[in-house]
Coordinates of C-alpha atoms and ligand atoms in Angstrom, one line a residue:
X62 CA -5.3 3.0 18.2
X63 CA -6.3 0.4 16.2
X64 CA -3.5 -1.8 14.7
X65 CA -1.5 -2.0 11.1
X66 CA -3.5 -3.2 8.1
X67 CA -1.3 -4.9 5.2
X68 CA -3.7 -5.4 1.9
X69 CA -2.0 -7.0 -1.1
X70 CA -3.8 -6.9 -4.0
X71 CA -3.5 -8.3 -7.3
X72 CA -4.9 -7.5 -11.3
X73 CA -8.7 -9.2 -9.8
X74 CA -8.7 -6.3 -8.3
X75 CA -8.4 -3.9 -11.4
X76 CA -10.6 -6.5 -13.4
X77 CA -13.8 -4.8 -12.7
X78 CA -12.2 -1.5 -14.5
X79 CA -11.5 -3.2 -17.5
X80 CA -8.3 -4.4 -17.0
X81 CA -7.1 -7.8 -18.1
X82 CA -6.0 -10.5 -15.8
X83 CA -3.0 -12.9 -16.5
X84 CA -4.1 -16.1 -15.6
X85 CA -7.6 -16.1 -15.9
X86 CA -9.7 -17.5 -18.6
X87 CA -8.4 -15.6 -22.0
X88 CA -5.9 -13.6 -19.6
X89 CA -2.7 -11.9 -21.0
X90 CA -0.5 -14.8 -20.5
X91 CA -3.0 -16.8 -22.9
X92 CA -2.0 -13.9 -25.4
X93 CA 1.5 -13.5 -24.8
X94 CA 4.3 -15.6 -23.9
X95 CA 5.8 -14.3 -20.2
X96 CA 9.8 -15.1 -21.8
X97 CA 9.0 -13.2 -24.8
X98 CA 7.5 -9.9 -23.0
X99 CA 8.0 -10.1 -19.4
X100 CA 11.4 -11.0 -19.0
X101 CA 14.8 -9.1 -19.5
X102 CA 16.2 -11.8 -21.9
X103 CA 12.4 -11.1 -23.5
X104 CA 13.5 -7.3 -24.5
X105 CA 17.1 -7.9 -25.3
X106 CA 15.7 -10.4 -27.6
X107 CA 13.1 -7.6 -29.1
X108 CA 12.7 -4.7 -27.4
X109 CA 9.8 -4.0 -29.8
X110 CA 7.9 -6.4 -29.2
X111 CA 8.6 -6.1 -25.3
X112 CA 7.7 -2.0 -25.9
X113 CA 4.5 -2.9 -27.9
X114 CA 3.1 -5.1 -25.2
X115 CA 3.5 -2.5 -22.5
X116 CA 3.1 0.4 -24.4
X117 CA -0.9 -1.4 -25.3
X118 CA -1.2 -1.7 -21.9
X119 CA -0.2 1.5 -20.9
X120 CA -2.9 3.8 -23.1
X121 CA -5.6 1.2 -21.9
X122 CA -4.7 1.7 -17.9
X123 CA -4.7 5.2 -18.8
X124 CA -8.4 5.0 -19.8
X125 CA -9.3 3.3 -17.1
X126 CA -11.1 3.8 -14.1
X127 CA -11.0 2.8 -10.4
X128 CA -13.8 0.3 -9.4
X129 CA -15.8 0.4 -6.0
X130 CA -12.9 -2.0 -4.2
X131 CA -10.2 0.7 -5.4
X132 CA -13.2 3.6 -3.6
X133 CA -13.3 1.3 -0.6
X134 CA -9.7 0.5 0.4
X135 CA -9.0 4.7 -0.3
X136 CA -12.1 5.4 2.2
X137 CA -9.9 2.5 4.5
X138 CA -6.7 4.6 4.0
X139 CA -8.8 7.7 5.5
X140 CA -11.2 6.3 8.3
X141 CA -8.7 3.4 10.3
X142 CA -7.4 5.0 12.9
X143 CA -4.3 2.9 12.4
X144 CA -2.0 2.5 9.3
X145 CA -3.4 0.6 5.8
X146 CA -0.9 -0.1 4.0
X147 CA -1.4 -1.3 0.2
X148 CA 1.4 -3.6 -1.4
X149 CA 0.0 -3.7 -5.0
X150 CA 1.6 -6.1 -7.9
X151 CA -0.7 -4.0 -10.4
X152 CA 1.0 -1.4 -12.6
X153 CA -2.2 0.8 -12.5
X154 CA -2.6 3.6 -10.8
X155 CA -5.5 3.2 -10.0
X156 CA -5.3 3.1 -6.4
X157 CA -3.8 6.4 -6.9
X158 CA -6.7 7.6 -9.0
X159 CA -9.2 6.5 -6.2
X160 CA -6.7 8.6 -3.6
X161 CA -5.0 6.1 -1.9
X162 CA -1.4 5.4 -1.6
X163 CA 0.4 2.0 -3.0
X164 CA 3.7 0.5 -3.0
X165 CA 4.4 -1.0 -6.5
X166 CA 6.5 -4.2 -6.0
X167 CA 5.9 -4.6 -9.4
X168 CA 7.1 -1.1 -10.6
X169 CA 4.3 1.0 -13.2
X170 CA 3.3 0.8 -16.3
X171 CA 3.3 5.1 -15.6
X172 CA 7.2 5.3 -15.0
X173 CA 10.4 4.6 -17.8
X174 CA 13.5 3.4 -16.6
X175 CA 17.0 3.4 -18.3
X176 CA 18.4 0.0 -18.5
X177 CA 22.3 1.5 -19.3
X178 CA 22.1 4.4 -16.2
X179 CA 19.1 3.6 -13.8
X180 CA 17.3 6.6 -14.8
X181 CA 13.5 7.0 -13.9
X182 CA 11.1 9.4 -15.3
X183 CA 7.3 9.7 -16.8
X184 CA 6.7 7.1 -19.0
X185 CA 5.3 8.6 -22.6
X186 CA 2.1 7.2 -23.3
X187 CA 4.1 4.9 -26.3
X188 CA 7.7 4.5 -25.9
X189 CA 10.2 2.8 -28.4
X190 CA 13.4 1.5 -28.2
X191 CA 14.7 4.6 -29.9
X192 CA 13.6 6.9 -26.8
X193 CA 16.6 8.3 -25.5
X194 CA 17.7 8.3 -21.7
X195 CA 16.9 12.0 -20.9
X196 CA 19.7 11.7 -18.4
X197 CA 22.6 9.6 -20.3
X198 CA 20.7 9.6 -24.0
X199 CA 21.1 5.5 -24.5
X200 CA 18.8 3.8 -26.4
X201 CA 18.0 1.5 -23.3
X202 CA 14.6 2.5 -22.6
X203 CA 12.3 0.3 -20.9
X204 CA 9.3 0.4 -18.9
X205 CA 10.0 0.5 -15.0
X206 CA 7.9 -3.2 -14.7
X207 CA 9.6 -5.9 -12.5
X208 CA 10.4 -8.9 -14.8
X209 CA 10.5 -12.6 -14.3
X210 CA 13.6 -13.2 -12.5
X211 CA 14.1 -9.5 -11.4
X212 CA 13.2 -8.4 -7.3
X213 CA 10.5 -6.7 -6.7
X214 CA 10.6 -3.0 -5.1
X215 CA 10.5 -2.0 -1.8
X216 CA 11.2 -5.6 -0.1
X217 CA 12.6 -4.4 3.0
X218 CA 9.8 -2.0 3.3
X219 CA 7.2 -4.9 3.0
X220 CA 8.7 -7.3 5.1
X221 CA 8.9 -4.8 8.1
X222 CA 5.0 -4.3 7.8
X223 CA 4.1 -7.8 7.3
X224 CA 6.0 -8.4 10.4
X225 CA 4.0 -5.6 12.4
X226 CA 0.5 -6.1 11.2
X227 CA -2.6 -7.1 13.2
X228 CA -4.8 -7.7 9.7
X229 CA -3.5 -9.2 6.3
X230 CA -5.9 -9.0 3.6
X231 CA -5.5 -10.7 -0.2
X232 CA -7.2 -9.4 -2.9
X233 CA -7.5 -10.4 -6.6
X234 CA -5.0 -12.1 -6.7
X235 CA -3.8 -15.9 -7.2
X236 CA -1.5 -16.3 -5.2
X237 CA 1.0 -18.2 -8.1
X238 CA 3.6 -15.9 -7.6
X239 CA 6.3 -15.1 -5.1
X240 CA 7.6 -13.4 -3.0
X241 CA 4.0 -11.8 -3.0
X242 CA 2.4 -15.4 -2.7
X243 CA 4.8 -15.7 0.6
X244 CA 3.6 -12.8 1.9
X245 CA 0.0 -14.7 4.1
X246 CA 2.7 -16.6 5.6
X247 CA 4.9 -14.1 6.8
X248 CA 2.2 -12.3 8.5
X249 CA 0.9 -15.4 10.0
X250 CA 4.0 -16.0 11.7
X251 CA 3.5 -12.6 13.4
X252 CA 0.3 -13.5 14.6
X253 CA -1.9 -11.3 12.1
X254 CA -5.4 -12.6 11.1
X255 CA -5.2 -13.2 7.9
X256 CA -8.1 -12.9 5.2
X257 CA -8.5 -13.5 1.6
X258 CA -10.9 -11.5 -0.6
X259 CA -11.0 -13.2 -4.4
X260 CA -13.3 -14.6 -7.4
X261 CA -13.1 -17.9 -6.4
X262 CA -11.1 -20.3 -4.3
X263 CA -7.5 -19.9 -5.4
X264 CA -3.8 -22.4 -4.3
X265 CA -3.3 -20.4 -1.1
X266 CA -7.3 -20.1 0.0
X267 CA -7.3 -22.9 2.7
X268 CA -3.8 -20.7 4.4
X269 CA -6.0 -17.8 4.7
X270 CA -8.2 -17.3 8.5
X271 CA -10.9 -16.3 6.3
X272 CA -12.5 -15.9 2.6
X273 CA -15.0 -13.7 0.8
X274 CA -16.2 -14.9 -2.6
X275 CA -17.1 -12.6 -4.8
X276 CA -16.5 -10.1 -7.4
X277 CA -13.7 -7.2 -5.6
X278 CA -16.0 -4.6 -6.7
X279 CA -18.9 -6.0 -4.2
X280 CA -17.0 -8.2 -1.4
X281 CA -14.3 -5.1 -1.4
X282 CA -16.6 -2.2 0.2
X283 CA -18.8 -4.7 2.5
X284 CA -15.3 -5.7 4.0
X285 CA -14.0 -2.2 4.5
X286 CA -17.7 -1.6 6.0
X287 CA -17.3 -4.4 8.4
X288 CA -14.1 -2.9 9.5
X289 CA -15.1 0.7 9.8
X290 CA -18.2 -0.1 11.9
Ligands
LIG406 N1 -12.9 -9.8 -8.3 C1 -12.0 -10.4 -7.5 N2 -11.0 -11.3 -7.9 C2 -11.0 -11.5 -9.3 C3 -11.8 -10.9 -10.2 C4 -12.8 -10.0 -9.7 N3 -13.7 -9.3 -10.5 N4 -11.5 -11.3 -11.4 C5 -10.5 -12.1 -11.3 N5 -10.1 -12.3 -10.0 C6 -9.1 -13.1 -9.4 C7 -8.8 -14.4 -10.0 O1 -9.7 -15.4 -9.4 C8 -7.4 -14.7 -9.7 O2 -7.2 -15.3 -8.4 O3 -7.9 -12.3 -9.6 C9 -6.8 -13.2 -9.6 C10 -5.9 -12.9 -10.9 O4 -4.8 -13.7 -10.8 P1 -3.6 -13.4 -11.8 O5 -4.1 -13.2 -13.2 O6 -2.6 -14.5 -11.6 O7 -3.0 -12.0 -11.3 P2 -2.0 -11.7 -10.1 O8 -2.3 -12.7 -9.0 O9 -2.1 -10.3 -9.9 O10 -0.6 -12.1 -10.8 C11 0.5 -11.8 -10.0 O11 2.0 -12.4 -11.8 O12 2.4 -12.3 -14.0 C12 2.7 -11.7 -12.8 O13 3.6 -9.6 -12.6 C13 2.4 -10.3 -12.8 O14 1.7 -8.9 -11.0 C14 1.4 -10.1 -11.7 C15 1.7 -11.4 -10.9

């Protein structure tokens, strides 16, 4: 059987489906400041504000749709006779639309969380901080996103794959922020060939075994090809 692949991706790979970036040219953290929207101290501050930025976001990833990367790395969940594993920071679903599976370190722009109880549920399309818990009614509503200076999900989960793959790809993503940025190394360590799939050349390019420049929609489905045949 063939061995474990790991793919990380990052908002590159959802900019093809409309979807902004953060740090690119005109991204959303050239529209918003991360310690006002992005950060717990953010939404104590204004909760508003922190509800308006997410709650924009979350009626335009719900309009969008996946891209030919998001097709590819689905068709790479079906045909490897191995295990694919995606570790996505994006809080689209759309590698759920395109019928693969993720794990969101970054949590989803699609799911609520109480801040007073730990409560998760189905995000409404627009949520305010006067949304009641449906399990404890406080008004602590927020969207289940990882902040600055929170942990991600589902660490354990992702450090016992990055130590057990053969292939570790990186896609779309700039690798400017950890743990995720960490993540090449770990599976280096293990002896995984690592690859990265992006834009452009980015910080962590040159740690990488190998690079495809390009837009995700196009270098996405010739890599997947060149694994599948
Ligand atoms: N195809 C491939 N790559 C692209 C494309 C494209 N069409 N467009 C942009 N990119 C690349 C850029 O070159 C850049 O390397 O996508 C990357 C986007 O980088 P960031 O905007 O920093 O996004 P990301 O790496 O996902 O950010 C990581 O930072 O702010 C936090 O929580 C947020 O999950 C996010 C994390």
């Amino acid at each position: 059987m063939a061995g474990k692949i790991v793919i990380l991706t990052g908002a590159g790979l959802s900019a093809e489906s409309g979807l902004g970036t953060f740090r690119d040219e005109g991204g959303l953290w050239s529209q918003h400041r991360i310690e006002d929207v992005a950060t717990p101290e953010g939404f104590a501050r204004d909760p508003q504000l922190v509800h308006d930025f997410y709650n924009a976001r979350r009626v335009q990833a719900a309009q969008a749709t996946p891209n030919p990367a998001h097709d590819a790395l689905a068709q790479l969940q079906r045909a490897w006779s191995g295990d694919v594993v995606i570790v996505t920071q994006n809080v689209d679903r759309l590698h759920e639309r395109a019928g693969a599976s993720a794990l969101h370190m970054h949590g989803e722009l699609a799911r609520a969380l109480c801040a007073a109880c730990g409560a998760r549920w189905d995000a409404a399309p627009r949520m305010s901080p006067e949304s009641p818990c449906p399990s404890c009614g406080a008004l602590a509503t927020r969207p289940d996103v990882v902040w600055f200076g929170e942990m991600p999900y589902h660490m354990d989960e992702i450090a016992d794959h990055l130590n057990s793959c053969t292939i570790f790809a990186a896609i779309g993503t700039s690798g400017q922020v950890y743990p995720a940025a960490g993540f090449v190394q770990e599976a280096r360590s293990t002896g995984a060939e690592t690859v990265e799939l992006n834009l452009e050349m980015t910080e962590i390019s040159r740690t990488f075994d190998s690079r495809h420049i390009g837009p995700a929609s196009k270098v996405v489905p010739a890599w997947v090809d060149s694994l599948l045949t």
